Short mmCIF file of C-alpha atoms in Angstrom, two decimals:
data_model
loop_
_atom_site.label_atom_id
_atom_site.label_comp_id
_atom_site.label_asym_id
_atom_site.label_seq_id
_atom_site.Cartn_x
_atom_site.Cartn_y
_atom_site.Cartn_z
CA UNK A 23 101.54 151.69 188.85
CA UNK A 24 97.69 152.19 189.70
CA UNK A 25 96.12 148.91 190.23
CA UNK A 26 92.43 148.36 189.87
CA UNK A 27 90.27 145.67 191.69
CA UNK A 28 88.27 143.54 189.39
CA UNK A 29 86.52 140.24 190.30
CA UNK A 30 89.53 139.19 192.42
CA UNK A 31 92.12 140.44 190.19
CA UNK A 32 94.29 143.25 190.67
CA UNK A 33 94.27 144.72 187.08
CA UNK A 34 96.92 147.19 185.86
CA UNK A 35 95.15 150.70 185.52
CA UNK A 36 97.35 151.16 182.13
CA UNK A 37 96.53 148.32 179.58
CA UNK A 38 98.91 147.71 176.82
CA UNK A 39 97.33 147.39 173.72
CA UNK A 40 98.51 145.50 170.82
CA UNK A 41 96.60 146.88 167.87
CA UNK A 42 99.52 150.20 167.21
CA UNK A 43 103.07 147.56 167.80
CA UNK A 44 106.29 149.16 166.18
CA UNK A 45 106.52 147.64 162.20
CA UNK A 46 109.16 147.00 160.26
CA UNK A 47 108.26 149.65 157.32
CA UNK A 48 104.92 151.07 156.97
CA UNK A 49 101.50 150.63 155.96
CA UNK A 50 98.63 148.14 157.68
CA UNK A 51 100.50 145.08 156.37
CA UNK A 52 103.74 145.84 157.69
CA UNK A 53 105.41 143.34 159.98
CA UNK A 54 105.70 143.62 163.68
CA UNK A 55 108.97 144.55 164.54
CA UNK A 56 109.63 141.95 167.35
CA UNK A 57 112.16 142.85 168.72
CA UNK A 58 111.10 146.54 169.62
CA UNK A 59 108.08 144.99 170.93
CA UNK A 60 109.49 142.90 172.88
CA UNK A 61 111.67 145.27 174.39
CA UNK A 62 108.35 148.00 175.31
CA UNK A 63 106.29 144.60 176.74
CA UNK A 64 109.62 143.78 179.06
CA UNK A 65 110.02 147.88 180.07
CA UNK A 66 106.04 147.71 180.79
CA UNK A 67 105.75 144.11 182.98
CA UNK A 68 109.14 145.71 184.67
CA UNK A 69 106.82 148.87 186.04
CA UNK A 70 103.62 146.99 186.54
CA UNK A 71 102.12 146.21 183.77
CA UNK A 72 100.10 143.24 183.77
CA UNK A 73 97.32 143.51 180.90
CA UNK A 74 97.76 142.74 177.87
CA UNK A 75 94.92 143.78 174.84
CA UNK A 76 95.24 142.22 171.21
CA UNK A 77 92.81 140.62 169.06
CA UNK A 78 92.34 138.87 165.59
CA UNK A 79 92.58 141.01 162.94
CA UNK A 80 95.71 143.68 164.65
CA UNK A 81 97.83 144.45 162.32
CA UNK A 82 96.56 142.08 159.54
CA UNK A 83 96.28 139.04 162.29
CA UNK A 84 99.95 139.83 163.29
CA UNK A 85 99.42 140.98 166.35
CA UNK A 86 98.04 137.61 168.45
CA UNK A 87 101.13 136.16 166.92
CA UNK A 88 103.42 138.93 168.19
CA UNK A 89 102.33 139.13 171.37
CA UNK A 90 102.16 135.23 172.17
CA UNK A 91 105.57 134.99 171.13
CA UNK A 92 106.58 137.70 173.34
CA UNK A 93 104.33 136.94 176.67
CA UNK A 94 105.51 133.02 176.49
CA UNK A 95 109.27 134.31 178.11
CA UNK A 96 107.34 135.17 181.49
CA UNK A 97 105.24 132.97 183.87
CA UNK A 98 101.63 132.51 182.74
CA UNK A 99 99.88 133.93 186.04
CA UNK A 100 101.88 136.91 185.60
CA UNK A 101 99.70 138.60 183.17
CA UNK A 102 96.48 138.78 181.81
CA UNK A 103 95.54 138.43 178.62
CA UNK A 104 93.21 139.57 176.10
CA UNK A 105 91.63 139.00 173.16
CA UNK A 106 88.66 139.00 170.68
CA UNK A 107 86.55 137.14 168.61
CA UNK A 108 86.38 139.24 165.31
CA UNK A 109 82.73 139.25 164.45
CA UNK A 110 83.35 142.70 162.38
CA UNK A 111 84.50 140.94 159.74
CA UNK A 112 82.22 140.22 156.82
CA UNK A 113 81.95 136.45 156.21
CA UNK A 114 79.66 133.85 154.56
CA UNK A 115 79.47 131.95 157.69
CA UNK A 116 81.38 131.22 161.21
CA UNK A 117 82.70 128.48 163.18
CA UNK A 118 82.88 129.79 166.27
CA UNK A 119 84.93 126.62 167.59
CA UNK A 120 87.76 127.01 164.50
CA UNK A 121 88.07 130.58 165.13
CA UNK A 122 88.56 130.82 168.85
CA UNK A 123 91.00 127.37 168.53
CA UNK A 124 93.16 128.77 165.95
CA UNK A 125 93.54 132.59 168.29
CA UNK A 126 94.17 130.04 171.36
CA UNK A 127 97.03 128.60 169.13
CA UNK A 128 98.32 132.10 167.47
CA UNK A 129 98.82 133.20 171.37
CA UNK A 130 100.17 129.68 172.79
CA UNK A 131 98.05 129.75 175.40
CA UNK A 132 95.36 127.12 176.86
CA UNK A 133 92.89 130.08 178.12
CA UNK A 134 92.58 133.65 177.49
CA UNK A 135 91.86 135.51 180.88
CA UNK A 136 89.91 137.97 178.84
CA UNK A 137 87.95 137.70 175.70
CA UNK A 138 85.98 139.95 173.94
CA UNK A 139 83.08 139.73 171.35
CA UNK A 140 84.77 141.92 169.29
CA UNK A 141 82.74 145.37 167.98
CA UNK A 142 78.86 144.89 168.54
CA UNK A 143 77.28 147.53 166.44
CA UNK A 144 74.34 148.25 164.14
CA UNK A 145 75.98 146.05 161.26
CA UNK A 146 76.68 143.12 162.78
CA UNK A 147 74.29 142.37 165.83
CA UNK A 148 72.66 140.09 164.00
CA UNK A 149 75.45 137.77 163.26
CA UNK A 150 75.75 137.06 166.95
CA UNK A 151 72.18 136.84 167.45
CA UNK A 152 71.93 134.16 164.84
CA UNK A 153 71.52 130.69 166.04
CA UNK A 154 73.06 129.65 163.11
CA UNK A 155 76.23 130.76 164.25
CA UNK A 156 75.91 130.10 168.26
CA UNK A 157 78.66 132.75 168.67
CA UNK A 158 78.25 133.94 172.25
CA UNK A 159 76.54 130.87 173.41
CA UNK A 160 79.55 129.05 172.45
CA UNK A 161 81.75 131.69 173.75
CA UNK A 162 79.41 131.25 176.99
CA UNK A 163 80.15 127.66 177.14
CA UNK A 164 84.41 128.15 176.89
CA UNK A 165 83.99 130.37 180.13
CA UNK A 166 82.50 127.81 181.90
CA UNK A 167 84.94 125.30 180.89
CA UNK A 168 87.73 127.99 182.22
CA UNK A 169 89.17 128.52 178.78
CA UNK A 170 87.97 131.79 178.97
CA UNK A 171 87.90 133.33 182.57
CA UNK A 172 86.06 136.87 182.19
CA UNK A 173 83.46 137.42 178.71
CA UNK A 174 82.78 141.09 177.82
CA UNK A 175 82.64 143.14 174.45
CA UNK A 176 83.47 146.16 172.64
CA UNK A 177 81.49 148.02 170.81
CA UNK A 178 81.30 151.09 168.66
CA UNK A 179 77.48 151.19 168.22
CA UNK A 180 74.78 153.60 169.11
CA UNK A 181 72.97 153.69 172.76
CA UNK A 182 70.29 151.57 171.51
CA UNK A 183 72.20 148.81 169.63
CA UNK A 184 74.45 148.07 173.02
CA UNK A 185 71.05 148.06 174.88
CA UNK A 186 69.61 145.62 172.87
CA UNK A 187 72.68 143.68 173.30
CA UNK A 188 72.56 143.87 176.60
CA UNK A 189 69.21 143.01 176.89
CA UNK A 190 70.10 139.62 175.75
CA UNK A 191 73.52 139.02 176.79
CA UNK A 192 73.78 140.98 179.56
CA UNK A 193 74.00 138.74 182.10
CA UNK A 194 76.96 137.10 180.81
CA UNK A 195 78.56 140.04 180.36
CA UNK A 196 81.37 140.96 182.97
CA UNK A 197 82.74 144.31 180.90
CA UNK A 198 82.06 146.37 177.94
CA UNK A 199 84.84 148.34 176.07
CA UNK A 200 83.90 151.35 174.68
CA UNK A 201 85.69 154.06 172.91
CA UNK A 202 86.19 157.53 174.85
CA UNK A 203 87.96 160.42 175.70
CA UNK A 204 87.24 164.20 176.14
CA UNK A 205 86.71 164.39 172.44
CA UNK A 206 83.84 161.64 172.19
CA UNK A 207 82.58 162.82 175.46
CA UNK A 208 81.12 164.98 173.06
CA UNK A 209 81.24 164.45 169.32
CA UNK A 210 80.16 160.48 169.64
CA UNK A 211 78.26 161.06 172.69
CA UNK A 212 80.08 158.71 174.61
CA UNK A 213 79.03 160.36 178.04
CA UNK A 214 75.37 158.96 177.06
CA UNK A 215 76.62 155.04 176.96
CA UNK A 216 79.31 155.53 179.91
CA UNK A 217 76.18 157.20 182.15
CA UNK A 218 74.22 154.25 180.64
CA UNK A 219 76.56 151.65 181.60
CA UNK A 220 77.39 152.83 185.02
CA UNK A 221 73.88 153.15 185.51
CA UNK A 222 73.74 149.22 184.77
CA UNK A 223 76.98 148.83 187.29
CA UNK A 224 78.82 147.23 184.20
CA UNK A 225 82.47 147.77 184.98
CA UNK A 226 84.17 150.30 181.57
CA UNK A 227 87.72 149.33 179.30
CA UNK A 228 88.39 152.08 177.75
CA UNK A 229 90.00 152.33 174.31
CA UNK A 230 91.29 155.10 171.92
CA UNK A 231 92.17 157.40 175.24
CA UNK A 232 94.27 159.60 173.09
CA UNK A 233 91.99 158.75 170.09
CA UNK A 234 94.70 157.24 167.83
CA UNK A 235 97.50 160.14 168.77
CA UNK A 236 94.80 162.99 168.23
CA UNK A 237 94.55 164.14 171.39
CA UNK A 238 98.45 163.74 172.11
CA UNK A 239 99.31 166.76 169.54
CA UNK A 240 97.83 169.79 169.31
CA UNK A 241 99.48 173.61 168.24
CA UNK A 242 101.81 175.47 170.12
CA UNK A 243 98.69 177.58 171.22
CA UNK A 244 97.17 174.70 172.64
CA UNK A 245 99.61 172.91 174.30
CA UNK A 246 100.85 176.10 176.09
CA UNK A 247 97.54 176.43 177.47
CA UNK A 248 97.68 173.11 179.12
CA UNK A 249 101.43 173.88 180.06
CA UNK A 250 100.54 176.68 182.18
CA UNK A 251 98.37 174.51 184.21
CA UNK A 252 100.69 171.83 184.52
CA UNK A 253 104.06 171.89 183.69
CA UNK A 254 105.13 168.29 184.42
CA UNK A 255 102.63 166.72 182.15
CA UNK A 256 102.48 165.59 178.77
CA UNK A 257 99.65 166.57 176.03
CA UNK A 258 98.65 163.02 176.19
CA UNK A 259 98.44 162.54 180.25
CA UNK A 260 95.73 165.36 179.81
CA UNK A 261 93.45 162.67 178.03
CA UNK A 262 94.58 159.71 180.24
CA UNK A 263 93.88 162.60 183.77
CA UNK A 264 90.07 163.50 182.60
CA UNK A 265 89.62 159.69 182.28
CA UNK A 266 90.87 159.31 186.02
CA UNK A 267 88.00 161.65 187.11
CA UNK A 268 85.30 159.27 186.04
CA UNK A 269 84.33 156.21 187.92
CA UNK A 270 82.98 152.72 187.44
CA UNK A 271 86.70 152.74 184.80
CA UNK A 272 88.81 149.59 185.30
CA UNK A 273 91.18 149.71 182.49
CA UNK A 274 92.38 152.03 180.53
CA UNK A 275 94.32 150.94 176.93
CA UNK A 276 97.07 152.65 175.16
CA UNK A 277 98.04 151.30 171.92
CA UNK A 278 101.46 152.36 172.02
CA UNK A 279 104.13 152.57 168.69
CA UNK A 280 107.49 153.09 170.53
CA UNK A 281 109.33 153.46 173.75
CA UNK A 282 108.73 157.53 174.08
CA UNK A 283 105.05 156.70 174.19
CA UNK A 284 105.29 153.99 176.65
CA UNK A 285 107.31 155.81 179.49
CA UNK A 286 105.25 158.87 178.97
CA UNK A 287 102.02 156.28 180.14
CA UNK A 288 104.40 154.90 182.70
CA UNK A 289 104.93 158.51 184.32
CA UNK A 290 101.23 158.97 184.11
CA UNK A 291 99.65 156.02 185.67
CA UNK A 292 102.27 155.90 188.79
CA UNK A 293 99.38 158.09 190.35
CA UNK A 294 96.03 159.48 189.86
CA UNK A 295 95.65 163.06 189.10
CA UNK A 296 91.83 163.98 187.85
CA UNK A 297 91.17 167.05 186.16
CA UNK A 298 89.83 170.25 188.20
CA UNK A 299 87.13 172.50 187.20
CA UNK A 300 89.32 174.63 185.65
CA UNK A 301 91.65 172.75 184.15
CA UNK A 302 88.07 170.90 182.11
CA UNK A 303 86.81 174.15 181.24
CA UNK A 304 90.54 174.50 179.16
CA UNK A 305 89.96 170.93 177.93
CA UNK A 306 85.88 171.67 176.68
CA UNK A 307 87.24 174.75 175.28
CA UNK A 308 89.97 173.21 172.67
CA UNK A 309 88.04 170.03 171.98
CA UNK A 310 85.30 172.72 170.56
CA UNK A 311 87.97 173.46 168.66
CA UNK A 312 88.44 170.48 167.29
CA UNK A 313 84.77 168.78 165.83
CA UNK A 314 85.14 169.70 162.50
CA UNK A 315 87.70 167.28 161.91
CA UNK A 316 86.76 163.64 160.75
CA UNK A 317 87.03 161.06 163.53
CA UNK A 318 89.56 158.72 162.33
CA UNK A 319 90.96 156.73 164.83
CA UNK A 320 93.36 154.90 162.58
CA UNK A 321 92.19 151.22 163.69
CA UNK A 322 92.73 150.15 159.99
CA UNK A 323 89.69 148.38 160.06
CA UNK A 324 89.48 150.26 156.13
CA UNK A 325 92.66 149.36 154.95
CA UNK A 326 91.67 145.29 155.09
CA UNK A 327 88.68 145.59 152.81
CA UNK A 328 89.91 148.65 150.32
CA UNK A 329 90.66 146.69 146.91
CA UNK A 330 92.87 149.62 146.09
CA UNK A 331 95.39 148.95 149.66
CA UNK A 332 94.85 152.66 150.00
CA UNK A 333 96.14 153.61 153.60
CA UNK A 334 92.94 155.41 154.26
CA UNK A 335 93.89 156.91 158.02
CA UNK A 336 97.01 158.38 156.70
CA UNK A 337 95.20 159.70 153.74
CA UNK A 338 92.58 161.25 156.24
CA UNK A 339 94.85 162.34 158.60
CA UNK A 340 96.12 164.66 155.71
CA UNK A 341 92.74 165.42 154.76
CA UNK A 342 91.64 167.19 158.57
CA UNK A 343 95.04 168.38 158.59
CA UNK A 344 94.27 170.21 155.25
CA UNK A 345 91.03 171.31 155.76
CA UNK A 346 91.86 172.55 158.90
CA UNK A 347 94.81 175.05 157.84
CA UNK A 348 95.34 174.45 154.04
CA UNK A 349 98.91 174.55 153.61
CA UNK A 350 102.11 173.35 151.73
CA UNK A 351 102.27 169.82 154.07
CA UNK A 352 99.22 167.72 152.77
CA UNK A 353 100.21 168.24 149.32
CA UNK A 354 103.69 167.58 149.67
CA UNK A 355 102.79 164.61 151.52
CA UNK A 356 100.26 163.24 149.00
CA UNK A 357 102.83 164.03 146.06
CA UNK A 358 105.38 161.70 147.89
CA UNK A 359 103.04 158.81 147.49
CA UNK A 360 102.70 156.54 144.29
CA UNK A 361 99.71 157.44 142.25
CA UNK A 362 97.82 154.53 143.22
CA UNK A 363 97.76 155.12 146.51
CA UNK A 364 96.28 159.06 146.60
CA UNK A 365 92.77 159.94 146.77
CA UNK A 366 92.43 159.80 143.21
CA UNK A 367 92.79 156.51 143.37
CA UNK A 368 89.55 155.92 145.47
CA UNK A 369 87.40 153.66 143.30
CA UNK A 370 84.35 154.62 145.57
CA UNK A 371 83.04 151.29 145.94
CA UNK A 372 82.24 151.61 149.94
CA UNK A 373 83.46 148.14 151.46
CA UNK A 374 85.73 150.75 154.15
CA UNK A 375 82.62 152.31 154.75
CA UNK A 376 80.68 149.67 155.49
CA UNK A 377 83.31 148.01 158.21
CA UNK A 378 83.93 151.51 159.45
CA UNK A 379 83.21 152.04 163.31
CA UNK A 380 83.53 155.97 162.90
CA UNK A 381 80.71 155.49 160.26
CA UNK A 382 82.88 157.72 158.28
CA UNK A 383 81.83 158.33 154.43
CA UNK A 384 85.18 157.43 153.56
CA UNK A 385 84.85 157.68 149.72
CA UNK A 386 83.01 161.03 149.71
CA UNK A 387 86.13 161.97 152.18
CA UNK A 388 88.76 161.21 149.94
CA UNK A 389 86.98 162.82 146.58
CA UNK A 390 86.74 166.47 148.65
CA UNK A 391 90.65 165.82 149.41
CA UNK A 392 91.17 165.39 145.60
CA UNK A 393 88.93 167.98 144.69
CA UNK A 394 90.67 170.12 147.45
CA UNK A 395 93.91 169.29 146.00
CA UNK A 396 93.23 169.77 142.22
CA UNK A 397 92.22 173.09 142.97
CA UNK A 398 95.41 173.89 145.02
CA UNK A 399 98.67 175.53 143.35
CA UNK A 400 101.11 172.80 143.45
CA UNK A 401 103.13 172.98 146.54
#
């Protein structure tokens, strides 16, 4: 295992993220399957794995849950731990106190060794800049009564919005998660806010390496090309290697489903291997390929406020996949489904648009699928 220095602490290079756990059944409401989970977090701390990522609202506020129970069979300084305070969410008003108490209690723990204000972007900014609330400054004050030992944030906001939040916070902030991966570099320009952030020596999590399994599957075509380069190496250890050539990285996370996944990440972080020249020019050249499709990361975030329970990244996974190569698939898959949970039953009313941090017109997405499909021959 690569091992990062951070502050003191010798953090695992892979993180284990706790937002994509195995379920019992499907859909975002599903159970965690604990004892798969548990099985993945023992296989991980047994090769080096030390850093552990969940927050509030994973898998319908499962996730804190799961992993507490799981993390409370080993010894306490033995891994870190993260979480988030879920300031996404669309509420009335916040007790910051309540809120971080009750995910203290959901991970039986007495401190979190990370914590993360969860998602700054242009939506909700203001609810932790409103005194009102006292969000960070509370969050501020639990650090320096070691209940929290390192404060950072995520984000999935524009250059300017983490700027401003920075320009306020900045000094109490030890890291800042953003999403990216060869695909972003590009289509979300995430090389502007990593060159902006290095530039401000503000040490980079990374999330959505793989960009929720998009960049771990491609078509024969593709993967060949990669194949010929190198062999050895997964589809998916392509995303995690151009990552490696970057600096100013800490921590890498992989929300990973099931043991395949897991010892692939294993294999890939017992060394560092950054991309050549070459082998980027092969990566520019089939993430080109690739920007017409929507960029769903499948964090669910939709699924919690859709009054239909539509499972809106499966839906638009079948959507790129269809608009991409229309075919017999999509509609065979969408046929399989009940009839109030296809596109048609989309009541266009916008909430997953609004918590969205793709800012993906979700609704207009889903009535070009239906149109797309009506116009189809059955498959």
């Amino acid at each position: 295992m690569i091992y990062q220095d951070f502050k003191n602490e010798k953090l695992s290079a892979l993180g284990f993220g706790g937002m994509r756990l195995p379920t019992i059944g499907e859909g975002f409401f599903a159970p965690v399957n604990q004892e798969e989970a548990a099985q993945m977090v023992d296989v991980a701390i047994k090769n080096g794995v030390n850093y552990f990522d969940t927050a509030y609202g994973y898998h319908g506020g499962d996730s804190e849950r799961a992993m507490g129970e799981i993390l409370k069979n080993y010894p306490r300084d033995s891994f870190y731990l993260a979480s988030k305070f879920p300031g996404y969410e669309v509420r009335e008003s916040w007790d910051a106190k309540a809120q971080f108490e009750e995910q203290l209690e959901k991970c039986g723990v007495d401190y979190f060794d990370f914590y993360l204000i969860h998602n700054v972007y242009e939506r909700n900014i203001e609810v932790y800049f409103d005194e009102r609330w006292g969000i960070v400054e509370y969050l501020i004050e639990q650090k320096k009564n070691g209940r929290i030992k390192h404060l950072g944030f995520s984000t999935h906001g524009l250059k300017p919005t983490i700027e401003r939040f920075l320009e306020r916070y900045g000094e109490h902030m030890e890291f800042c998660q953003i999403q990216l991966n060869y695909l972003d570099w590009k289509l979300q320009k995430a090389n502007e806010i990593y060159e902006m952030l290095v530039a401000k020596n503000i040490p980079i999590w990374v999330m959505e390496p793989v960009r929720g399994g998009a960049l771990a599957s491609f078509s024969e075509e593709n993967t060949n090309k990669l194949r010929e380069l190198r062999p050895n190496e997964s589809t998916a250890a392509w995303a995690f290697r151009f990552l490696q050539g970057l600096s100013g990285i800490k921590m890498i996370l992989s929300g990973m489903s099931n043991m395949e996944q897991l010892q692939d990440n294993l294999i890939t972080f017992e060394d560092s291997k950054p991309l050549n020249e070459k082998e980027l020019a092969v990566v520019e050249e089939i993430r080109d390929g690739m920007l017409t499709m929507l960029p769903c990361t499948a964090c669910k975030y939709c699924c919690s406020e859709c009054p239909q329970e539509l499972d809106i990244p499966t839906l638009l996974h079948h959507y790129n996949d269809h608009k991409f190569q229309p075919g017999f698939i999509a509609p065979m898959a969408i046929a399989g489904m009940a009839e109030d949970k296809r596109p048609s039953a989309c009541i266009e009313c916008g909430q997953c648009k609004q918590v969205c941090p793709q800012n993906i017109d979700i609704p207009a997405a889903l009535k070009d699928f239906q149109k797309m499909l009506d116009e189809d021959p059955a498959w």
